[in-house]
């Protein structure tokens, strides 16, 4: 019985071997691209070899700019080279000698002295190095995995976790709460220098509600406002496009933003460059990228343009407006169209007999002084605000289905803007003398 089984097993193995041999011998005829790098292979500058993603969209290899060499990923079919990822952005190769290979369980990039200039820096797990391989996936993600495990959750490392300046479809921007990694975009220093620039686009979870911030060095330039269940009012994505959807997820595992193409022949990417975040889209048969939107979009996007208790509105002149019940803090400068000092209350809050003014289509004030309770509705939210003498304003946390959840501000209201469309209602507390 045992003998029969083992004979059967051997012939099975033998035919498997034949098929394997045929595949190896005729491999060039079967596939026009190679998207994997195995344990024994390497990519070098001199060989001029690249990896190409299935579908022929992305290409990974060495490139030279500003007389230095980098390992990166770009769009294969776009004639104007568009880089989406750079491995060694802050540690370039100065000579045209470089090698990418798998060493133990890490991807390493070696320079002309065989010194590592970049590595995936993994510490040894259970993997055997002989089965570790790297692969450029259809979506442009460069992953390292065990060759026996194709499951995304089993990736040992992936370039999507280390963004450069570009967010691709399927890539997540924001926190992975399990690894505590915050994935954010950092601009190139200049158009021919991939080293880290001064502009970043990053989620901030230390506020009352998470929001995306466009930073220039240490300075905040633009805020997305919190997710209101439907959108970030300060990210001009368009709902209802027939080729793209986007997704914000807040859970125990992650606080992330991503987008996906529903029509695979259209390409789109988010990119930070000096002072701006841009969405570029490329719709065939056009052969060039077109800018879909950019932030800051206009003067009202700049934080601190209008000071506290005032809001920016493009449709008024001047753009800064005191909330009703407030007057300019510095009338002289206000009249010179400098609204940056903001406004002050005309009548103090009485604590017991106050009411609320509704402002529509607002990007909410900075939530640094706000607290959130997602379990109560607007009515209870209003009561809670009235019962706290320090409460200056409230809004619903999720605008869907008539509103759920409660955001309460107890400090100054800063960095507000009013949109022509979009945004949400904000209720500002006023003394009854200032209502009407
Ligand atoms: C490398 O390949 C590219 C395109 O595949 C070609 O344009 C270039 O001349 C090649 N460079 C060398 C040094 O072979
Ligand atoms: C780098 O390593 C390769 C392979 O191990 C070897 O052939 C080459 O001579 C080394 N180069 C230097 C400069 O050490
Ligand atoms: C790997 O570690 C080195 C030294 O700590 C560090 O400079 C480098 O940025 C790390 N590389 C990555 C990809 O995190
Ligand atoms: C980035 O900021 C530093 C310090 O403010 C400045 O010296 C440098 O020129 C800036 N770089 C760019 C590309 O703007
Ligand atoms: C949004 O992303 C989360 C987390 O990645 C995922 O579970 C969910 O299915 C996505 N939703 C949509 C509509 O794509
Ligand atoms: C996808 O987009 C292309 C280019 O605009 C268009 O020709 C094609 O009809 C679209 N496909 C679908 C299924 O909408
Ligand atoms: C290619 O890039 C250059 C420089 O960035 C730009 O001027 C040109 O318009 C681009 N061409 C296309 C077809 O996008
Ligand atoms: C209101 O604010 C004051 C001063 O900031 C603080 O001392 C007080 O505890 C606050 N009251 C409540 C109910 O939070």
mmCIF file of C-alpha atoms and ligand atoms in Angstrom, residues 387-390 410, ligand 8:
data_model
loop_
_atom_site.group_PDB
_atom_site.id
_atom_site.type_symbol
_atom_site.label_atom_id
_atom_site.label_comp_id
_atom_site.label_asym_id
_atom_site.label_seq_id
_atom_site.Cartn_x
_atom_site.Cartn_y
_atom_site.Cartn_z
ATOM 1 C CA UNK A 387 -25.332 73.760 30.060
ATOM 2 C CA UNK A 388 -21.565 74.442 29.785
ATOM 3 C CA UNK A 389 -20.785 78.138 30.312
ATOM 4 C CA UNK A 390 -17.510 77.717 28.416
ATOM 5 C CA UNK A 410 -15.022 75.610 24.394
HETATM 6 C C1 LIG B 8 -14.377 77.000 31.937
HETATM 7 O O1 LIG B 8 -13.106 77.616 31.658
HETATM 8 C C2 LIG B 8 -12.428 78.027 32.818
HETATM 9 C C3 LIG B 8 -11.208 78.822 32.382
HETATM 10 O O2 LIG B 8 -10.640 78.267 31.220
HETATM 11 C C4 LIG B 8 -12.085 76.814 33.671
HETATM 12 O O3 LIG B 8 -11.421 77.225 34.859
HETATM 13 C C5 LIG B 8 -13.390 76.088 34.041
HETATM 14 O O4 LIG B 8 -13.098 74.902 34.739
HETATM 15 C C6 LIG B 8 -14.193 75.758 32.800
HETATM 16 N N1 LIG B 8 -15.501 75.217 33.168
HETATM 17 C C7 LIG B 8 -15.997 74.097 32.662
HETATM 18 C C8 LIG B 8 -17.362 73.710 33.118
HETATM 19 O O5 LIG B 8 -15.375 73.409 31.862
#
